[in-house]
mmCIF file of C-alpha atoms in Angstrom:
data_model
loop_
_atom_site.group_PDB
_atom_site.id
_atom_site.type_symbol
_atom_site.label_atom_id
_atom_site.label_comp_id
_atom_site.label_asym_id
_atom_site.label_seq_id
_atom_site.Cartn_x
_atom_site.Cartn_y
_atom_site.Cartn_z
ATOM 1 C CA UNK D 1 65.371 -52.638 3.135
ATOM 2 C CA UNK D 2 64.073 -51.713 -0.314
ATOM 3 C CA UNK D 3 60.826 -53.561 0.439
ATOM 4 C CA UNK D 4 60.463 -51.683 3.714
ATOM 5 C CA UNK D 5 60.981 -48.308 2.021
ATOM 6 C CA UNK D 6 58.478 -49.266 -0.694
ATOM 7 C CA UNK D 7 55.869 -50.103 1.939
ATOM 8 C CA UNK D 8 56.510 -46.807 3.779
ATOM 9 C CA UNK D 9 56.260 -44.864 0.516
ATOM 10 C CA UNK D 10 52.979 -46.547 -0.443
ATOM 11 C CA UNK D 11 51.514 -45.871 3.001
ATOM 12 C CA UNK D 12 52.547 -42.226 2.830
ATOM 13 C CA UNK D 13 51.067 -41.818 -0.643
ATOM 14 C CA UNK D 14 47.838 -43.452 0.444
ATOM 15 C CA UNK D 15 47.614 -41.142 3.452
ATOM 16 C CA UNK D 16 48.318 -38.114 1.286
ATOM 17 C CA UNK D 17 45.588 -39.082 -1.159
ATOM 18 C CA UNK D 18 43.097 -39.849 1.604
ATOM 19 C CA UNK D 19 43.705 -36.649 3.572
ATOM 20 C CA UNK D 20 42.230 -34.157 1.051
ATOM 21 C CA UNK D 21 39.267 -36.425 0.464
ATOM 22 C CA UNK D 22 38.509 -36.667 4.183
ATOM 23 C CA UNK D 23 38.986 -32.935 4.540
ATOM 24 C CA UNK D 24 36.651 -32.282 1.616
ATOM 25 C CA UNK D 25 33.922 -34.464 3.122
ATOM 26 C CA UNK D 26 34.222 -32.601 6.394
ATOM 27 C CA UNK D 27 33.706 -29.279 4.623
ATOM 28 C CA UNK D 28 30.650 -30.454 2.720
ATOM 29 C CA UNK D 29 28.904 -32.273 5.567
ATOM 30 C CA UNK D 30 27.688 -29.134 7.396
ATOM 31 C CA UNK D 31 26.192 -27.814 4.131
ATOM 32 C CA UNK D 32 24.204 -30.994 3.606
ATOM 33 C CA UNK D 33 23.001 -30.928 7.195
ATOM 34 C CA UNK D 34 22.102 -27.229 7.015
ATOM 35 C CA UNK D 35 19.917 -27.807 3.956
ATOM 36 C CA UNK D 36 17.494 -29.869 6.010
ATOM 37 C CA UNK D 37 17.427 -27.627 9.078
ATOM 38 C CA UNK D 38 14.509 -25.222 9.453
ATOM 39 C CA UNK D 39 15.271 -21.757 10.719
ATOM 40 C CA UNK D 40 13.493 -21.045 13.988
ATOM 41 C CA UNK D 41 11.083 -18.196 13.408
ATOM 42 C CA UNK D 42 8.310 -16.383 15.238
ATOM 43 C CA UNK D 43 6.829 -14.972 12.031
ATOM 44 C CA UNK D 44 5.883 -18.171 10.221
ATOM 45 C CA UNK D 45 3.922 -21.275 11.204
ATOM 46 C CA UNK D 46 1.766 -24.115 9.863
ATOM 47 C CA UNK D 47 -0.484 -23.597 7.978
ATOM 48 C CA UNK D 48 0.179 -19.836 8.104
ATOM 49 C CA UNK D 49 1.037 -17.028 10.486
ATOM 50 C CA UNK D 50 -2.083 -15.046 9.650
ATOM 51 C CA UNK D 51 -4.814 -14.747 7.027
ATOM 52 C CA UNK D 52 -7.668 -12.457 6.062
ATOM 53 C CA UNK D 53 -10.068 -11.890 3.159
ATOM 54 C CA UNK D 54 -12.106 -8.769 2.469
ATOM 55 C CA UNK D 55 -14.425 -7.050 0.046
ATOM 56 C CA UNK D 56 -12.032 -4.689 -1.761
ATOM 57 C CA UNK D 57 -14.617 -1.935 -2.165
ATOM 58 C CA UNK D 58 -15.976 -1.741 1.376
ATOM 59 C CA UNK D 59 -13.220 -3.379 3.397
ATOM 60 C CA UNK D 60 -15.783 -5.739 4.929
ATOM 61 C CA UNK D 61 -13.992 -8.687 6.495
ATOM 62 C CA UNK D 62 -15.147 -12.037 5.131
ATOM 63 C CA UNK D 63 -12.663 -14.231 6.979
ATOM 64 C CA UNK D 64 -9.828 -13.661 9.420
ATOM 65 C CA UNK D 65 -7.499 -15.828 11.471
ATOM 66 C CA UNK D 66 -4.615 -14.314 13.458
ATOM 67 C CA UNK D 67 -4.869 -11.279 11.190
ATOM 68 C CA UNK D 68 -2.950 -9.129 13.679
ATOM 69 C CA UNK D 69 -0.053 -11.562 14.141
ATOM 70 C CA UNK D 70 3.337 -10.094 13.288
ATOM 71 C CA UNK D 71 4.719 -11.265 9.945
ATOM 72 C CA UNK D 72 7.707 -10.645 7.709
ATOM 73 C CA UNK D 73 6.213 -9.924 4.254
ATOM 74 C CA UNK D 74 9.482 -10.422 2.318
ATOM 75 C CA UNK D 75 8.901 -9.511 -1.357
ATOM 76 C CA UNK D 76 5.289 -8.521 -0.702
ATOM 77 C CA UNK D 77 7.032 -5.330 0.530
ATOM 78 C CA UNK D 78 7.564 -4.440 -3.137
ATOM 79 C CA UNK D 79 3.875 -3.540 -3.343
ATOM 80 C CA UNK D 80 4.502 -0.454 -1.207
ATOM 81 C CA UNK D 81 7.282 0.513 -3.614
ATOM 82 C CA UNK D 82 4.760 0.061 -6.429
ATOM 83 C CA UNK D 83 2.230 2.285 -4.663
ATOM 84 C CA UNK D 84 4.745 5.126 -4.284
ATOM 85 C CA UNK D 85 5.856 4.812 -7.907
ATOM 86 C CA UNK D 86 2.214 5.024 -8.981
ATOM 87 C CA UNK D 87 1.769 8.158 -6.869
ATOM 88 C CA UNK D 88 4.851 9.680 -8.526
ATOM 89 C CA UNK D 89 3.546 8.944 -11.994
ATOM 90 C CA UNK D 90 0.089 10.310 -11.250
ATOM 91 C CA UNK D 91 1.818 13.451 -9.937
ATOM 92 C CA UNK D 92 3.578 13.669 -13.330
ATOM 93 C CA UNK D 93 7.056 13.228 -11.802
ATOM 94 C CA UNK D 94 7.896 10.665 -14.496
ATOM 95 C CA UNK D 95 6.131 8.083 -16.672
ATOM 96 C CA UNK D 96 6.419 4.420 -17.616
ATOM 97 C CA UNK D 97 8.303 5.267 -20.824
ATOM 98 C CA UNK D 98 11.006 7.297 -19.068
ATOM 99 C CA UNK D 99 14.416 5.648 -19.051
ATOM 100 C CA UNK D 100 16.397 5.091 -15.863
ATOM 101 C CA UNK D 101 20.152 4.464 -15.733
ATOM 102 C CA UNK D 102 21.135 1.487 -13.580
ATOM 103 C CA UNK D 103 23.365 2.422 -10.647
ATOM 104 C CA UNK D 104 26.198 0.482 -9.068
ATOM 105 C CA UNK D 105 24.184 0.219 -5.855
ATOM 106 C CA UNK D 106 21.175 -1.508 -7.442
ATOM 107 C CA UNK D 107 23.394 -4.047 -9.219
ATOM 108 C CA UNK D 108 24.752 -5.248 -5.867
ATOM 109 C CA UNK D 109 21.375 -6.659 -4.815
ATOM 110 C CA UNK D 110 21.066 -10.405 -4.260
ATOM 111 C CA UNK D 111 18.658 -12.672 -6.189
ATOM 112 C CA UNK D 112 16.016 -12.614 -7.321
ATOM 113 C CA UNK D 113 17.435 -10.079 -9.778
ATOM 114 C CA UNK D 114 16.749 -9.251 -13.403
ATOM 115 C CA UNK D 115 20.434 -8.715 -14.198
ATOM 116 C CA UNK D 116 20.922 -4.949 -14.311
ATOM 117 C CA UNK D 117 24.433 -3.694 -15.115
ATOM 118 C CA UNK D 118 25.873 -0.282 -14.169
ATOM 119 C CA UNK D 119 25.063 2.282 -16.832
ATOM 120 C CA UNK D 120 22.332 0.175 -18.444
ATOM 121 C CA UNK D 121 19.296 2.204 -19.535
ATOM 122 C CA UNK D 122 15.906 0.676 -18.846
ATOM 123 C CA UNK D 123 12.368 2.063 -18.773
ATOM 124 C CA UNK D 124 10.254 2.414 -15.652
ATOM 125 C CA UNK D 125 7.743 0.069 -17.293
ATOM 126 C CA UNK D 126 10.323 -2.704 -17.670
ATOM 127 C CA UNK D 127 11.508 -2.202 -14.111
ATOM 128 C CA UNK D 128 7.944 -2.581 -12.853
ATOM 129 C CA UNK D 129 7.489 -5.806 -14.815
ATOM 130 C CA UNK D 130 10.812 -7.119 -13.464
ATOM 131 C CA UNK D 131 9.880 -6.196 -9.891
ATOM 132 C CA UNK D 132 6.340 -7.578 -9.975
ATOM 133 C CA UNK D 133 6.636 -10.611 -12.252
ATOM 134 C CA UNK D 134 10.137 -11.829 -11.392
ATOM 135 C CA UNK D 135 10.308 -10.125 -7.970
ATOM 136 C CA UNK D 136 13.632 -8.530 -8.938
ATOM 137 C CA UNK D 137 15.362 -6.917 -5.968
ATOM 138 C CA UNK D 138 17.640 -4.826 -8.185
ATOM 139 C CA UNK D 139 14.654 -3.394 -10.072
ATOM 140 C CA UNK D 140 12.956 -2.395 -6.797
ATOM 141 C CA UNK D 141 16.066 -0.588 -5.563
ATOM 142 C CA UNK D 142 16.506 1.262 -8.863
ATOM 143 C CA UNK D 143 12.856 2.335 -8.825
ATOM 144 C CA UNK D 144 13.335 3.638 -5.271
ATOM 145 C CA UNK D 145 16.520 5.510 -6.270
ATOM 146 C CA UNK D 146 14.760 6.995 -9.293
ATOM 147 C CA UNK D 147 11.795 8.085 -7.180
ATOM 148 C CA UNK D 148 13.783 9.941 -4.524
ATOM 149 C CA UNK D 149 16.100 11.482 -7.110
ATOM 150 C CA UNK D 150 13.209 12.758 -9.233
ATOM 151 C CA UNK D 151 11.418 14.148 -6.209
ATOM 152 C CA UNK D 152 14.601 15.893 -5.040
ATOM 153 C CA UNK D 153 15.651 17.067 -8.495
ATOM 154 C CA UNK D 154 18.953 15.141 -8.336
ATOM 155 C CA UNK D 155 20.730 12.655 -10.580
ATOM 156 C CA UNK D 156 19.546 9.056 -10.185
ATOM 157 C CA UNK D 157 22.863 8.046 -8.616
ATOM 158 C CA UNK D 158 22.047 10.468 -5.820
ATOM 159 C CA UNK D 159 18.756 8.767 -5.005
ATOM 160 C CA UNK D 160 18.527 8.237 -1.255
ATOM 161 C CA UNK D 161 17.155 4.814 -0.310
ATOM 162 C CA UNK D 162 16.642 5.828 3.305
ATOM 163 C CA UNK D 163 14.519 8.748 2.174
ATOM 164 C CA UNK D 164 12.420 6.353 0.115
ATOM 165 C CA UNK D 165 12.042 3.926 3.025
ATOM 166 C CA UNK D 166 10.991 6.841 5.240
ATOM 167 C CA UNK D 167 8.342 7.712 2.674
ATOM 168 C CA UNK D 168 7.199 4.072 2.675
ATOM 169 C CA UNK D 169 6.674 4.234 6.422
ATOM 170 C CA UNK D 170 4.925 7.585 6.216
ATOM 171 C CA UNK D 171 2.549 6.160 3.628
ATOM 172 C CA UNK D 172 1.963 3.092 5.780
ATOM 173 C CA UNK D 173 0.983 5.306 8.711
ATOM 174 C CA UNK D 174 -1.280 7.396 6.462
ATOM 175 C CA UNK D 175 -3.059 4.201 5.399
ATOM 176 C CA UNK D 176 -3.518 3.147 9.033
ATOM 177 C CA UNK D 177 -0.930 0.366 8.887
ATOM 178 C CA UNK D 178 -0.045 0.864 12.546
ATOM 179 C CA UNK D 179 1.762 -2.466 12.962
ATOM 180 C CA UNK D 180 3.959 -2.099 9.880
ATOM 181 C CA UNK D 181 7.601 -1.067 9.650
ATOM 182 C CA UNK D 182 9.582 -1.018 6.409
ATOM 183 C CA UNK D 183 13.390 -1.060 6.233
ATOM 184 C CA UNK D 184 13.908 -1.885 2.536
ATOM 185 C CA UNK D 185 12.186 -1.135 -0.784
ATOM 186 C CA UNK D 186 12.255 -4.810 -1.781
ATOM 187 C CA UNK D 187 11.715 -6.869 1.391
ATOM 188 C CA UNK D 188 15.028 -8.736 1.125
ATOM 189 C CA UNK D 189 15.771 -9.828 4.718
ATOM 190 C CA UNK D 190 19.159 -9.543 6.446
ATOM 191 C CA UNK D 191 21.058 -12.728 7.364
ATOM 192 C CA UNK D 192 19.244 -14.603 10.122
ATOM 193 C CA UNK D 193 20.833 -13.890 13.466
ATOM 194 C CA UNK D 194 22.514 -10.700 12.275
ATOM 195 C CA UNK D 195 20.449 -8.559 14.635
ATOM 196 C CA UNK D 196 19.415 -6.273 11.777
ATOM 197 C CA UNK D 197 15.710 -5.422 11.442
ATOM 198 C CA UNK D 198 13.289 -7.047 9.018
ATOM 199 C CA UNK D 199 10.377 -5.480 7.185
ATOM 200 C CA UNK D 200 7.381 -6.328 9.371
ATOM 201 C CA UNK D 201 3.619 -6.109 9.003
ATOM 202 C CA UNK D 202 0.374 -8.027 9.621
ATOM 203 C CA UNK D 203 -2.257 -9.537 7.361
ATOM 204 C CA UNK D 204 -4.714 -6.831 8.447
ATOM 205 C CA UNK D 205 -2.257 -4.047 7.615
ATOM 206 C CA UNK D 206 -1.470 -5.527 4.222
ATOM 207 C CA UNK D 207 -5.176 -5.426 3.340
ATOM 208 C CA UNK D 208 -4.981 -1.644 3.656
ATOM 209 C CA UNK D 209 -2.040 -1.543 1.262
ATOM 210 C CA UNK D 210 -3.826 -3.821 -1.203
ATOM 211 C CA UNK D 211 -7.019 -1.741 -1.116
ATOM 212 C CA UNK D 212 -4.991 1.387 -1.860
ATOM 213 C CA UNK D 213 -3.314 -0.325 -4.811
ATOM 214 C CA UNK D 214 -6.400 -1.733 -6.494
ATOM 215 C CA UNK D 215 -7.763 1.787 -6.892
ATOM 216 C CA UNK D 216 -5.209 2.134 -9.684
ATOM 217 C CA UNK D 217 -6.423 0.208 -12.727
ATOM 218 C CA UNK D 218 -2.920 0.022 -14.201
ATOM 219 C CA UNK D 219 -1.805 -2.213 -11.322
ATOM 220 C CA UNK D 220 -3.071 -5.237 -13.229
ATOM 221 C CA UNK D 221 -0.872 -4.446 -16.236
ATOM 222 C CA UNK D 222 2.080 -5.708 -14.198
ATOM 223 C CA UNK D 223 0.620 -7.946 -11.497
ATOM 224 C CA UNK D 224 -1.614 -10.043 -13.774
ATOM 225 C CA UNK D 225 1.132 -10.828 -16.306
ATOM 226 C CA UNK D 226 1.827 -14.573 -16.226
ATOM 227 C CA UNK D 227 5.137 -14.078 -18.016
ATOM 228 C CA UNK D 228 7.250 -11.173 -19.194
ATOM 229 C CA UNK D 229 10.056 -11.032 -21.743
ATOM 230 C CA UNK D 230 12.605 -8.289 -21.087
ATOM 231 C CA UNK D 231 13.473 -6.046 -24.027
ATOM 232 C CA UNK D 232 16.665 -4.682 -22.506
ATOM 233 C CA UNK D 233 18.221 -7.703 -20.813
ATOM 234 C CA UNK D 234 19.465 -10.732 -22.746
ATOM 235 C CA UNK D 235 20.919 -14.095 -21.736
ATOM 236 C CA UNK D 236 24.295 -15.577 -22.709
ATOM 237 C CA UNK D 237 22.925 -16.615 -26.080
ATOM 238 C CA UNK D 238 21.820 -13.061 -26.769
ATOM 239 C CA UNK D 239 18.129 -13.891 -26.395
ATOM 240 C CA UNK D 240 15.723 -11.693 -24.392
ATOM 241 C CA UNK D 241 15.237 -13.024 -20.870
ATOM 242 C CA UNK D 242 11.767 -14.402 -20.117
ATOM 243 C CA UNK D 243 10.458 -14.319 -16.562
ATOM 244 C CA UNK D 244 7.623 -16.374 -15.058
ATOM 245 C CA UNK D 245 5.285 -14.914 -12.454
ATOM 246 C CA UNK D 246 5.850 -16.367 -8.973
ATOM 247 C CA UNK D 247 2.090 -16.248 -8.372
ATOM 248 C CA UNK D 248 1.262 -19.904 -9.022
ATOM 249 C CA UNK D 249 -2.489 -19.433 -8.598
ATOM 250 C CA UNK D 250 -2.449 -16.811 -11.330
ATOM 251 C CA UNK D 251 -0.019 -18.535 -13.688
ATOM 252 C CA UNK D 252 -0.324 -22.308 -13.490
ATOM 253 C CA UNK D 253 -2.851 -23.371 -10.904
ATOM 254 C CA UNK D 254 -4.435 -26.677 -11.953
ATOM 255 C CA UNK D 255 -7.488 -25.857 -9.835
ATOM 256 C CA UNK D 256 -8.200 -22.603 -11.612
ATOM 257 C CA UNK D 257 -10.692 -20.187 -10.094
ATOM 258 C CA UNK D 258 -12.918 -19.392 -13.073
ATOM 259 C CA UNK D 259 -16.307 -17.834 -13.781
ATOM 260 C CA UNK D 260 -19.235 -19.403 -15.638
ATOM 261 C CA UNK D 261 -17.541 -18.561 -18.941
ATOM 262 C CA UNK D 262 -14.362 -20.366 -17.943
ATOM 263 C CA UNK D 263 -12.397 -17.116 -17.553
ATOM 264 C CA UNK D 264 -9.897 -16.814 -14.713
ATOM 265 C CA UNK D 265 -11.120 -14.625 -11.864
ATOM 266 C CA UNK D 266 -7.673 -14.176 -10.277
ATOM 267 C CA UNK D 267 -5.657 -11.191 -11.517
ATOM 268 C CA UNK D 268 -2.855 -10.296 -9.054
ATOM 269 C CA UNK D 269 -1.068 -9.140 -6.895
ATOM 270 C CA UNK D 270 2.230 -10.460 -5.387
ATOM 271 C CA UNK D 271 3.970 -13.277 -3.532
ATOM 272 C CA UNK D 272 6.881 -13.204 -1.108
ATOM 273 C CA UNK D 273 9.256 -15.760 0.368
ATOM 274 C CA UNK D 274 12.301 -15.945 2.624
ATOM 275 C CA UNK D 275 13.491 -18.818 4.810
ATOM 276 C CA UNK D 276 12.905 -16.938 8.060
ATOM 277 C CA UNK D 277 9.717 -15.241 6.836
ATOM 278 C CA UNK D 278 7.969 -18.178 5.187
ATOM 279 C CA UNK D 279 5.695 -17.832 2.132
ATOM 280 C CA UNK D 280 3.155 -15.028 1.781
ATOM 281 C CA UNK D 281 0.730 -13.762 -0.844
ATOM 282 C CA UNK D 282 -1.636 -10.906 -1.547
ATOM 283 C CA UNK D 283 -4.167 -12.278 -4.020
ATOM 284 C CA UNK D 284 -6.930 -10.404 -5.823
ATOM 285 C CA UNK D 285 -9.867 -11.673 -7.822
ATOM 286 C CA UNK D 286 -12.972 -10.230 -9.472
ATOM 287 C CA UNK D 287 -16.445 -11.585 -10.226
ATOM 288 C CA UNK D 288 -19.406 -9.712 -11.716
ATOM 289 C CA UNK D 289 -17.732 -6.380 -11.061
ATOM 290 C CA UNK D 290 -17.009 -7.168 -7.403
ATOM 291 C CA UNK D 291 -13.429 -7.574 -6.159
ATOM 292 C CA UNK D 292 -12.067 -9.614 -3.262
ATOM 293 C CA UNK D 293 -8.646 -9.466 -1.614
ATOM 294 C CA UNK D 294 -7.036 -12.420 0.169
ATOM 295 C CA UNK D 295 -3.920 -12.218 2.339
ATOM 296 C CA UNK D 296 -2.012 -15.247 3.601
ATOM 297 C CA UNK D 297 1.278 -14.593 5.392
ATOM 298 C CA UNK D 298 4.007 -16.702 6.973
ATOM 299 C CA UNK D 299 3.116 -20.153 5.613
ATOM 300 C CA UNK D 300 5.701 -22.878 6.084
ATOM 301 C CA UNK D 301 5.570 -23.681 2.350
ATOM 302 C CA UNK D 302 4.297 -22.113 -0.863
ATOM 303 C CA UNK D 303 2.056 -25.162 -1.314
ATOM 304 C CA UNK D 304 0.289 -24.450 1.988
ATOM 305 C CA UNK D 305 0.112 -20.745 1.153
ATOM 306 C CA UNK D 306 -1.478 -21.395 -2.230
ATOM 307 C CA UNK D 307 -3.854 -24.036 -0.895
ATOM 308 C CA UNK D 308 -5.328 -21.690 1.711
ATOM 309 C CA UNK D 309 -5.261 -18.583 -0.494
ATOM 310 C CA UNK D 310 -7.144 -20.452 -3.220
ATOM 311 C CA UNK D 311 -9.797 -21.694 -0.808
ATOM 312 C CA UNK D 312 -10.226 -18.265 0.759
ATOM 313 C CA UNK D 313 -10.520 -16.624 -2.667
ATOM 314 C CA UNK D 314 -13.274 -19.032 -3.759
ATOM 315 C CA UNK D 315 -15.229 -18.247 -0.586
ATOM 316 C CA UNK D 316 -14.543 -14.511 -0.830
ATOM 317 C CA UNK D 317 -15.711 -14.246 -4.436
ATOM 318 C CA UNK D 318 -18.888 -16.107 -3.513
ATOM 319 C CA UNK D 319 -19.437 -13.607 -0.682
ATOM 320 C CA UNK D 320 -18.776 -10.389 -2.603
ATOM 321 C CA UNK D 321 -20.763 -11.330 -5.709
ATOM 322 C CA UNK D 322 -24.000 -12.319 -4.000
#
């Protein structure tokens, strides 16, 4: 009898130990499977959804392929936020050295973020570096809040994001970006399948945004920075946080696009990525005083995006500098 009870006890213990393990495997399995599943999307494809290159000064098209295909620009959207901030500063609404107080709303943004905390004071200049080098979603939202608050004469906490987004769309229409619709100041997409709208545009429309931006010489202060070390934000060890530019062609491209003197000819502007949207880039370069703009949107991978953007920039610089 004692032997029988011992056997039953051992079996029960073994079952008890095995049950959590089996349950744990069942919970993890869908995550492993999901990691290899590609989200079905009508705004990205191989090698890209759309591409175009132009002479920045004249707008002359050098190359185009599906330039009017709908795309989801993701963080490239931040360039419209930059354009409106530049307009504000040129209208003397505020300057790069002005401090902005971080709001609770901006600190709720999902990565990429620079790590803003409620009540933290940070300059417009630092926010622009965070938004354009690290692609910080929290920095973009705080810049949008600051803009609408300053224009309305209210406290920053009262900054209306919807008012800023409306201004983004009004500016897009003024630039002739007829196929563009913005819903955020940072391009962060809603969960796939949620039914909520995405920021949308086309390669041809984004050229118009890029041409408007490159008229401001200060654009390159932020978009050509390969790295940026934050003065305000520190890591757990108390050291200033250093960010690397997501623009691989600008920062670390092994096949550098250089002039006869060996100087890099690429100097901006911005990349974007989301699973549903794919990888996109607005790239600028200059040779002998002539500037070219290359747009590649909706690539399946950043490698494909960079490969085609690099090739198009080489051809475009040859074309504009003849």
